[in-house]
PDB file of C-alpha atoms in Angstrom:
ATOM      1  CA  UNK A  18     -77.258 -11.972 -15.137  1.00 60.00           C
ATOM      2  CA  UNK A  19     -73.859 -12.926 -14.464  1.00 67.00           C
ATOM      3  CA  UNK A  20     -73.065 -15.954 -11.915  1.00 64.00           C
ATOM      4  CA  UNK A  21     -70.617 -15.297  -8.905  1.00 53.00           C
ATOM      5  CA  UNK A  22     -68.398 -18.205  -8.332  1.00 51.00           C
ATOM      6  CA  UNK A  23     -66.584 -18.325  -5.464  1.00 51.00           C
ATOM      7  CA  UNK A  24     -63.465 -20.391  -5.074  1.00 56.00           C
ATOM      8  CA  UNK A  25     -63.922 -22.450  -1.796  1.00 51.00           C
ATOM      9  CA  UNK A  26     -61.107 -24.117  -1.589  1.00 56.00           C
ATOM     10  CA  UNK A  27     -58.565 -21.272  -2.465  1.00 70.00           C
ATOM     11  CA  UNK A  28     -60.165 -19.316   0.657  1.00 68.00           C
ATOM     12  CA  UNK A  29     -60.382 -22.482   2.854  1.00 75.00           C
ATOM     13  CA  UNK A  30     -56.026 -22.748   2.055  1.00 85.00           C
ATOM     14  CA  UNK A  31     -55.515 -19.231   2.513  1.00 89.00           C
ATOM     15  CA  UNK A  32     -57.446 -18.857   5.665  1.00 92.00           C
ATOM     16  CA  UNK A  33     -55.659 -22.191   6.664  1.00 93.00           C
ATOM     17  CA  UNK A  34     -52.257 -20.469   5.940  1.00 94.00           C
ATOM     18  CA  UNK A  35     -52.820 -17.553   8.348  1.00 96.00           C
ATOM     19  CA  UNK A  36     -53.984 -20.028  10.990  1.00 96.00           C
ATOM     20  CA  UNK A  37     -50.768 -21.601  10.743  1.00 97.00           C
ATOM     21  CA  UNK A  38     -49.061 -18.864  10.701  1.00 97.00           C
ATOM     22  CA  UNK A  39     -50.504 -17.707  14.143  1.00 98.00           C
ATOM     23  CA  UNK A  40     -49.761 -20.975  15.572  1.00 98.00           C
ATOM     24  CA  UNK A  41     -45.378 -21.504  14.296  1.00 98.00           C
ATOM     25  CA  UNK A  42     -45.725 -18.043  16.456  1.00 97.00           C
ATOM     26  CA  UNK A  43     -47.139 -19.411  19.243  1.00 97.00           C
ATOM     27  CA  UNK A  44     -44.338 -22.815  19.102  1.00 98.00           C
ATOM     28  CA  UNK A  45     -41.969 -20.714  18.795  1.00 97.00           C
ATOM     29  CA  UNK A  46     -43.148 -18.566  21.811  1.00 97.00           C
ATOM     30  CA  UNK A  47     -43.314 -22.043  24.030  1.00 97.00           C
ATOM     31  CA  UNK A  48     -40.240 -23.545  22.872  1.00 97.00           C
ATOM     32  CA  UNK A  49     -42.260 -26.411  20.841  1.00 98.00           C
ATOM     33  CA  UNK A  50     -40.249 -27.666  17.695  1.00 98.00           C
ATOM     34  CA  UNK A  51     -43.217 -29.468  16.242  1.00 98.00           C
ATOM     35  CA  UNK A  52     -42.504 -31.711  12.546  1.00 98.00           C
ATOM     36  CA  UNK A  53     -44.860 -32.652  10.627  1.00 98.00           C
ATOM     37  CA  UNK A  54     -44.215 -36.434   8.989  1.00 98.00           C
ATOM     38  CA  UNK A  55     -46.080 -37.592   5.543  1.00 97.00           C
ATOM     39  CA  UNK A  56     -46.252 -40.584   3.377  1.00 97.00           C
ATOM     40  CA  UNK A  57     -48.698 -43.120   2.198  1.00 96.00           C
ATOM     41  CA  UNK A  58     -49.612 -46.004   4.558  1.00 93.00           C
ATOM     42  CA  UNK A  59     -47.174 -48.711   4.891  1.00 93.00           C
ATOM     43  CA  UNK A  60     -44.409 -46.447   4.233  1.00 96.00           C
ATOM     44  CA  UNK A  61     -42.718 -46.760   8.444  1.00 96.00           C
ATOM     45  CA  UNK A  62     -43.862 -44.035   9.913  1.00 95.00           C
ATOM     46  CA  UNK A  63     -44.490 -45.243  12.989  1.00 95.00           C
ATOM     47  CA  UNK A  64     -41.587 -47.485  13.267  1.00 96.00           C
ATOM     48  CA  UNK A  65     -39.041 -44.960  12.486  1.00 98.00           C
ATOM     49  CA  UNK A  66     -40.576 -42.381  14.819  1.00 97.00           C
ATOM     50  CA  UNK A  67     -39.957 -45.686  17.627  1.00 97.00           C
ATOM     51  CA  UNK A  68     -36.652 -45.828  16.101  1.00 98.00           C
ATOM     52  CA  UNK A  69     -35.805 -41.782  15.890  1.00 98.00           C
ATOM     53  CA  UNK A  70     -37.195 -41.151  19.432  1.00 98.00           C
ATOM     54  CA  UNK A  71     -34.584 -44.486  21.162  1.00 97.00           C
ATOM     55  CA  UNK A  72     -32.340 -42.688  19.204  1.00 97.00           C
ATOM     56  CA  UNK A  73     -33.121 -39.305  20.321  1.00 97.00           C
ATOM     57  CA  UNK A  74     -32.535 -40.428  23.889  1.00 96.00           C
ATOM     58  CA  UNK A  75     -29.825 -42.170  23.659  1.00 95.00           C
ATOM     59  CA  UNK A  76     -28.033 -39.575  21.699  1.00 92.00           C
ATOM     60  CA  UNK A  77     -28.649 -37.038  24.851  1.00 90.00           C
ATOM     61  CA  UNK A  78     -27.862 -39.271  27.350  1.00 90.00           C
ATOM     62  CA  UNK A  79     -24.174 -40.002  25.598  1.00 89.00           C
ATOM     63  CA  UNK A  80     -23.837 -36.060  25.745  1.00 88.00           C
ATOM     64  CA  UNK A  81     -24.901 -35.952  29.418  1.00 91.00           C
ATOM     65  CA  UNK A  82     -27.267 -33.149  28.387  1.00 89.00           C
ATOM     66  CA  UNK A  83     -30.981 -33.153  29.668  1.00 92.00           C
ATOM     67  CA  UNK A  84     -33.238 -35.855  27.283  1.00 94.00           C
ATOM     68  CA  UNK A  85     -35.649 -33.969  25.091  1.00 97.00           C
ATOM     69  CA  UNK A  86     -39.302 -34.164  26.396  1.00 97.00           C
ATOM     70  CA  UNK A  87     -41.193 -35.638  22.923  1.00 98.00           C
ATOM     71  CA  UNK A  88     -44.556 -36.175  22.200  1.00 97.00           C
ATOM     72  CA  UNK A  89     -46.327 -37.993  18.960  1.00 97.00           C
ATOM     73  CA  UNK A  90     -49.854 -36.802  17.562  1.00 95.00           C
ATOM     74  CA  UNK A  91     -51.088 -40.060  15.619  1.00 93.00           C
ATOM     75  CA  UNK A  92     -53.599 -39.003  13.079  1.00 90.00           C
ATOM     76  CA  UNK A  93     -55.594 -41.484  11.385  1.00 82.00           C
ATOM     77  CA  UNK A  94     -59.267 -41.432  10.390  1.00 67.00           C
ATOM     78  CA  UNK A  95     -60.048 -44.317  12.605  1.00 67.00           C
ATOM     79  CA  UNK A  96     -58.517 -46.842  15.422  1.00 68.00           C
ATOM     80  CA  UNK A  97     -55.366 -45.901  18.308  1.00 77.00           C
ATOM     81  CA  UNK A  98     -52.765 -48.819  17.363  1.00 85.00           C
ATOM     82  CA  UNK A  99     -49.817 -46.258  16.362  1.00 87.00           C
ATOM     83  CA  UNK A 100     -50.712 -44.218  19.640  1.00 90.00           C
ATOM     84  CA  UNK A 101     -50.382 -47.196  21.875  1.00 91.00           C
ATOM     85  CA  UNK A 102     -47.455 -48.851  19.746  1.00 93.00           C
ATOM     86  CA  UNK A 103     -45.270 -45.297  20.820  1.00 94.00           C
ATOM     87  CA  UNK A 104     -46.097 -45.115  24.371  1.00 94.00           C
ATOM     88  CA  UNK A 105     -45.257 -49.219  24.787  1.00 95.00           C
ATOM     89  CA  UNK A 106     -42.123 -48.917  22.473  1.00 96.00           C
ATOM     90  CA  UNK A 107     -40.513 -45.337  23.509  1.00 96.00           C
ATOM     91  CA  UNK A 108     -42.898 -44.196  26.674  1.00 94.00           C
ATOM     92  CA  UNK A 109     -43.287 -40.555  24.829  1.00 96.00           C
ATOM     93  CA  UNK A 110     -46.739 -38.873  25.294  1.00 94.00           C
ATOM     94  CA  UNK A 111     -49.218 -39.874  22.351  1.00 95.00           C
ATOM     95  CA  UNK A 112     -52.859 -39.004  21.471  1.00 93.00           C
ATOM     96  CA  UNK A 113     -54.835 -40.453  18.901  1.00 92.00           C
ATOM     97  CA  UNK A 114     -56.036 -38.003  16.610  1.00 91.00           C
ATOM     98  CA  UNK A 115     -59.609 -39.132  14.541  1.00 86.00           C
ATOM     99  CA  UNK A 116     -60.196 -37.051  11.353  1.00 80.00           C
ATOM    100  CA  UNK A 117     -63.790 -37.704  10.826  1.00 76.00           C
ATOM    101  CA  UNK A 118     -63.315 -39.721   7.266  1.00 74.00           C
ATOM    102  CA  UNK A 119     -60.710 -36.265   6.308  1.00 80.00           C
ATOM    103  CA  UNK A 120     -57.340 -37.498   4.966  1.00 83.00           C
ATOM    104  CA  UNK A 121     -55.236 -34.371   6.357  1.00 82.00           C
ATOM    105  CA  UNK A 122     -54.952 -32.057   9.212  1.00 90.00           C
ATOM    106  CA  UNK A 123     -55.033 -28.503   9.212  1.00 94.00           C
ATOM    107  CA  UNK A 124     -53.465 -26.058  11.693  1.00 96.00           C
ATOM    108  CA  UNK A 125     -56.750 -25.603  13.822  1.00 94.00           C
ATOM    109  CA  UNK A 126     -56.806 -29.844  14.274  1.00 94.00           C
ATOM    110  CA  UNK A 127     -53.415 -29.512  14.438  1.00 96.00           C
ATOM    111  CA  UNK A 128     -53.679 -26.982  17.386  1.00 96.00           C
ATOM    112  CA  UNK A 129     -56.174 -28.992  19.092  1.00 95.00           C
ATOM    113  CA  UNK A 130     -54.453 -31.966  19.323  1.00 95.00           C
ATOM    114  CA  UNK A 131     -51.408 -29.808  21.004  1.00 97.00           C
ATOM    115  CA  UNK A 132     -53.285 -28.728  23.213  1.00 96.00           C
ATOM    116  CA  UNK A 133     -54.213 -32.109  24.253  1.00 95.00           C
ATOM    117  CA  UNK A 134     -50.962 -33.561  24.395  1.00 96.00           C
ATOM    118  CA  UNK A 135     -49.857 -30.497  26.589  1.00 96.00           C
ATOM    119  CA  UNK A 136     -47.256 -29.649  24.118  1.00 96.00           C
ATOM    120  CA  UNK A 137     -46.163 -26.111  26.154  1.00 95.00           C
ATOM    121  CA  UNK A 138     -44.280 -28.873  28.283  1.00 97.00           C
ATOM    122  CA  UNK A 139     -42.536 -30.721  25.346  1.00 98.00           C
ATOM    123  CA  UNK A 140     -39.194 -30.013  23.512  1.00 98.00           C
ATOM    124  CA  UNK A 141     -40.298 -31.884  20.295  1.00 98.00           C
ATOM    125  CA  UNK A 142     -43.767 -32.684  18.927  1.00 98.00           C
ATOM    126  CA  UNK A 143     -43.370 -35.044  15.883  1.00 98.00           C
ATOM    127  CA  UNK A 144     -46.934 -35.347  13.528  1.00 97.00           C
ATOM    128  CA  UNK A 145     -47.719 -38.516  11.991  1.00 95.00           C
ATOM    129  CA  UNK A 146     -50.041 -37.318   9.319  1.00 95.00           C
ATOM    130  CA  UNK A 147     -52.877 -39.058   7.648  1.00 93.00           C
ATOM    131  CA  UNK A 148     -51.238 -41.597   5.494  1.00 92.00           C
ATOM    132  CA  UNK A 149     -51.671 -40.698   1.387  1.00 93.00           C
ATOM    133  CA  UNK A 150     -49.542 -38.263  -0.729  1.00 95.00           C
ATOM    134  CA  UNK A 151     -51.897 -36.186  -2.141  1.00 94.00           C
ATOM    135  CA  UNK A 152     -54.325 -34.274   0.737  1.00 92.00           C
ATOM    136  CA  UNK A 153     -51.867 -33.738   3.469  1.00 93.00           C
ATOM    137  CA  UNK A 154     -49.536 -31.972   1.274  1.00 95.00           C
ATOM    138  CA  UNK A 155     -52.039 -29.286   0.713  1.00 93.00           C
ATOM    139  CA  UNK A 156     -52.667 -27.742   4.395  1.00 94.00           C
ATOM    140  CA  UNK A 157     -50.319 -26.211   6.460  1.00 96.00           C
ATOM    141  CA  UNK A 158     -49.956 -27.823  10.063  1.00 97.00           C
ATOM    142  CA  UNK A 159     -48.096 -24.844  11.590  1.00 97.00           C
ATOM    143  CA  UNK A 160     -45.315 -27.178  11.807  1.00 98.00           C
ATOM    144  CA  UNK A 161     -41.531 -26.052  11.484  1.00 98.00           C
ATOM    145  CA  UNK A 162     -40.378 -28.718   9.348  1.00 98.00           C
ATOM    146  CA  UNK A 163     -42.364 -30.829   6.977  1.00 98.00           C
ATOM    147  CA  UNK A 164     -40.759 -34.408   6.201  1.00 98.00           C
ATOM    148  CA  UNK A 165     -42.142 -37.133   4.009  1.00 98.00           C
ATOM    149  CA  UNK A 166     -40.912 -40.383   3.940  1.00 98.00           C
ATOM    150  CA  UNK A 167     -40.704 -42.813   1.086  1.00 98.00           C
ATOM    151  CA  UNK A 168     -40.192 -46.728   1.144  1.00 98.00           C
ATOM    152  CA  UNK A 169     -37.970 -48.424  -1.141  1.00 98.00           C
ATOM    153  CA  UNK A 170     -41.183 -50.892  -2.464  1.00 97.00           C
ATOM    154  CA  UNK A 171     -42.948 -47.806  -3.550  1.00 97.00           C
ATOM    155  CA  UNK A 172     -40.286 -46.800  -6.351  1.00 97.00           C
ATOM    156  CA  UNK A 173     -38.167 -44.069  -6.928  1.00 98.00           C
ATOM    157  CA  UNK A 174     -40.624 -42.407  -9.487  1.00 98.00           C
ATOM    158  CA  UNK A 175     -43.055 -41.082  -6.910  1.00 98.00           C
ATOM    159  CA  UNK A 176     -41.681 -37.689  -6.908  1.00 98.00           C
ATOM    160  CA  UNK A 177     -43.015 -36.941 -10.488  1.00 98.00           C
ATOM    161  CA  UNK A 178     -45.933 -38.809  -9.318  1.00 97.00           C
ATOM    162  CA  UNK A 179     -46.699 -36.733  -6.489  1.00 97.00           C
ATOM    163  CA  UNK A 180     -44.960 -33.152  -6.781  1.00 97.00           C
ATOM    164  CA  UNK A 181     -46.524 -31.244  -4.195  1.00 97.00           C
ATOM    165  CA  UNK A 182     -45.851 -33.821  -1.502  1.00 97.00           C
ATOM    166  CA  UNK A 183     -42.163 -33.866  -2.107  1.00 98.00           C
ATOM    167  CA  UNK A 184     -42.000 -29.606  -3.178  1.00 98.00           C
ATOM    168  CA  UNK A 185     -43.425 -29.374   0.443  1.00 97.00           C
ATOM    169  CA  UNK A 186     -40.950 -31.428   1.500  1.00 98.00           C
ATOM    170  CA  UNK A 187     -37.689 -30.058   4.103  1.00 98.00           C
ATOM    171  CA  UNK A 188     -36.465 -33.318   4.175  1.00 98.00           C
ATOM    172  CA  UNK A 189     -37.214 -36.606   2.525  1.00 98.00           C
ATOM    173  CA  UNK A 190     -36.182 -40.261   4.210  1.00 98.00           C
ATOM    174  CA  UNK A 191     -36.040 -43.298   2.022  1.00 98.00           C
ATOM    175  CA  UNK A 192     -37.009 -46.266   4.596  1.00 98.00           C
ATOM    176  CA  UNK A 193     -36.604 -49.819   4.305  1.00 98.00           C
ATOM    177  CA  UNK A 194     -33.105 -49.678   2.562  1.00 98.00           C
ATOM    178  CA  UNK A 195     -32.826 -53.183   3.724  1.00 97.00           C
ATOM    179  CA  UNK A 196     -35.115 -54.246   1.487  1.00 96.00           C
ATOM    180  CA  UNK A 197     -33.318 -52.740  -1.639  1.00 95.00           C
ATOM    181  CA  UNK A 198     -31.849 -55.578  -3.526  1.00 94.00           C
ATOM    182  CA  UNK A 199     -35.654 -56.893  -3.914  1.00 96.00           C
ATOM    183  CA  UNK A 200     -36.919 -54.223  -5.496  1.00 96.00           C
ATOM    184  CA  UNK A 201     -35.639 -52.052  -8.497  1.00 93.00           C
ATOM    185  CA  UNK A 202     -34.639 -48.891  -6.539  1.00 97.00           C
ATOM    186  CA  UNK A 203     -32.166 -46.865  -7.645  1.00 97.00           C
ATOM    187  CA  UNK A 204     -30.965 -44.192  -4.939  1.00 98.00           C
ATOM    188  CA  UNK A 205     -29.261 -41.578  -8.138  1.00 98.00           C
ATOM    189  CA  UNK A 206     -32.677 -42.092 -10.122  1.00 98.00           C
ATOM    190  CA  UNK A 207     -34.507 -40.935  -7.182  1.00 98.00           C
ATOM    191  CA  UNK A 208     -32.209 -37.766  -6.529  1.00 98.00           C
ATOM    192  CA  UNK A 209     -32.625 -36.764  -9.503  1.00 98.00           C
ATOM    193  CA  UNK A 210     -36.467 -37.287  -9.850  1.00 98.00           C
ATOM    194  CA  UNK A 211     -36.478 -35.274  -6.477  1.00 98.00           C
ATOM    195  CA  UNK A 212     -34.534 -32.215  -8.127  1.00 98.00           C
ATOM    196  CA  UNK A 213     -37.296 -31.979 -10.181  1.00 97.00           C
ATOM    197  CA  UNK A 214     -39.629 -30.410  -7.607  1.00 97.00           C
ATOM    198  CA  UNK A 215     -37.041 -29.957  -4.760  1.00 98.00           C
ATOM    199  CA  UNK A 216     -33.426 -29.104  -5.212  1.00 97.00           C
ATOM    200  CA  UNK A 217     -32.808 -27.857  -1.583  1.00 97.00           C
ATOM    201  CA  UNK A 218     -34.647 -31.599   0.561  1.00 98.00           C
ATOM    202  CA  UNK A 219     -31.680 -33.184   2.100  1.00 98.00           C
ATOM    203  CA  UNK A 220     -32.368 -36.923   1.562  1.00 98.00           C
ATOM    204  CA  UNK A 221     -31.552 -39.711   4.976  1.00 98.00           C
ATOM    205  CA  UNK A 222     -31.883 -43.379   3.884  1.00 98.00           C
ATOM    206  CA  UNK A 223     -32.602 -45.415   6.282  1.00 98.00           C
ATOM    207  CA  UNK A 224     -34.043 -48.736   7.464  1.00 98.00           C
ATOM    208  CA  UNK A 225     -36.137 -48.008  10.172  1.00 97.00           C
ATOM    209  CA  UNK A 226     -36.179 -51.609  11.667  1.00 95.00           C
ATOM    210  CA  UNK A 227     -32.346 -52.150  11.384  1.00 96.00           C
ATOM    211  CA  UNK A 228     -31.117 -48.632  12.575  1.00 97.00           C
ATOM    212  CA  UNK A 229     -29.229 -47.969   9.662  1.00 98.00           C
ATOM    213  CA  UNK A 230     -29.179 -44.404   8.933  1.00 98.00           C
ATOM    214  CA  UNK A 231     -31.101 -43.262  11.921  1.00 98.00           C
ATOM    215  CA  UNK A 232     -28.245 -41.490  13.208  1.00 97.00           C
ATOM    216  CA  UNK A 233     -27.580 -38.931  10.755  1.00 98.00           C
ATOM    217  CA  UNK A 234     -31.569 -38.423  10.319  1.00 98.00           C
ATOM    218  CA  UNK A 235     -31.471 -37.226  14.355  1.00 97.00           C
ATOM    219  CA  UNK A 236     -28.537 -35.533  13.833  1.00 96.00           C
ATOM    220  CA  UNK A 237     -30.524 -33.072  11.325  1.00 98.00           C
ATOM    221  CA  UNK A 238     -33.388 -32.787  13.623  1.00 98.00           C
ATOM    222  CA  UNK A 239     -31.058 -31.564  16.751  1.00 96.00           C
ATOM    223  CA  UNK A 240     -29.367 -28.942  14.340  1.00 97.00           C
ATOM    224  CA  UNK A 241     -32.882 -27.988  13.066  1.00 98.00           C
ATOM    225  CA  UNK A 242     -33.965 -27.533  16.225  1.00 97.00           C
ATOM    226  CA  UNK A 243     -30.772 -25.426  17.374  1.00 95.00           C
ATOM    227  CA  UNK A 244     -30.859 -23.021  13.897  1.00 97.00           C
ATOM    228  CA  UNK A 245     -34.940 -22.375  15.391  1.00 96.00           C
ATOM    229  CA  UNK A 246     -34.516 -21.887  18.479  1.00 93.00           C
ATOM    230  CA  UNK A 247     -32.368 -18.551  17.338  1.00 91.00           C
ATOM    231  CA  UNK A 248     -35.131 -17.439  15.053  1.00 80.00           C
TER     232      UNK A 248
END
C-alpha cells in the first residue's frame, strides 16, 4: 500500500501567498503603502525607522505639503520596548505585535495587526519583522516593498549566507556605516555578493544614529510610494 505524503509547508506558503495577495488589494484600495523591514536582531531597525520617520516629517514640512500619517507594527515574540521607543521618539502610532514563540509573520498576522493600528487612516505602515534572516523571508506580509537591512559588524558575506532574505529583498540598507573602519567591510565586496541573488536591490548606506544617508533612503520610499499609488 502506497503512503500519501502531503507537503505541509508548500500548501501552508501557497495558501499564505493568496492571502497576501487579497490583502496588497485591499492597501491599495485604502491608500496604505505598507513595507515590510527584515534583519537579524541588533541590526537598527528600530533606530532607523526613529531616524526615517524625523526624516519623513521633516522632509514634508520643507515642501509645505501635508506630513504623511505613519504607523509602526513591532513584531517580536515577546516584550513592547521597540513599540514604546517609536511613540516616545517620533509620536507615530505603534502596536506591539507577540508571535507566540513564531519567528515571522504571515499576511493573516499581518492583517490583524492593521487592523489594530487602524491603518485605513495611515499613509505609510512600516513592519518591523521578527528579527533573524532565515523565517521571515519565507512568508509573504502583503506588503508592497520588502527591505532588509544589514549592519556593517555582521559582514558583507551574508548575502551568500542567507539568499532568500536578500532575493526577497526591494531594497537593502547597510546601517552603522559609522562604524566601518572597525570592522573589515568592504562596500564593492558586498555589491557584488548581493548580485549574486539580487541584481535589481538598490543599496542606501546609512548610519542610522548619525543621519548619514537617511536622506536618499526616504527619498526612495516617497518615489515608491508615488510609482504605487498609480498602480
Amino acid at each position: 500500500m502506497d503512503v500519501k505524503t502531503i507537503k505541509l509547508k508548500k500548501t501552508i506558503l501557497e495558501d499564505n501567498d493568496k492571502d497576501a495577495d487579497l490583502l496588497r488589494e485591499q492597501l491599495l484600495d485604502d491608500g496604505t503603502f505598507y513595507i515590510n523591514i527584515m534583519s537579524s536582531p541588533g541590526s537598527g531597525k528600530t533606530t532607523t525607522l526613529v531616524s526615517t520617520i524625523n526624516r519623513l516629517a521633516e522632509a514634508t514640512e520643507l515642501a509645505g505639503v501635508r506630513p504623511l500619517e505613519i504607523g509602526v507594527m513591532e513584531a517580536d515574540i515577546d516584550s513592547d520596548v521597540d513599540a514604546h521607543t517609536i511613540i516616545e521618539k517620533t509620536g507615530a502610532s505603534s502596536v506591539q505585535l507577540h508571535t507566540g514563540g513564531m519567528c515571522h509573520l504571515d499576511a493573516d498576522m499581518s492583517r490583524q495587526g492593521l487592523r489594530e493600528i487602524d491603518s485605513e487612516n495611515l499613509d505609510l505602515v512600516f513592519l518591523e519583522n521578527v528579527g533573524n534572516l532565515v523565517c521571515p523571508a519565507e512568508f509573504d506580509t502583503g506588503a508592497a516593498e520588502n527591505v532588509v537591512i544589514l549592519s556593517v559588524p555582521e559582514g558583507d558575506d551574508k548575502p551568500l549566507k542567507y539568499p532568500l532574505m536578500f532575493t526577497e529583498a526591494d531594497a537593502v540598507i547597510v546601517n552603522k556605516i559609522d562604524a566601518m573602519p572597525a570592522f573589515d567591510f568592504d562596500k564593492d565586496r558586498f555589491r557584488e555578493n548581493l548580485k549574486t541573488c539580487n541584481e535589481d536591490a538598490p543599496v542606501f548606506f546609512i548610519s542610522a544614529a548619525t543621519g548619514e544617508g537617511i536622506d536618499q533612503w526616504c527619498a526612495w520610499i516617497l518615489d515608491e510610494m508615488d510609482a504605487w499609488r498609480q498602480e
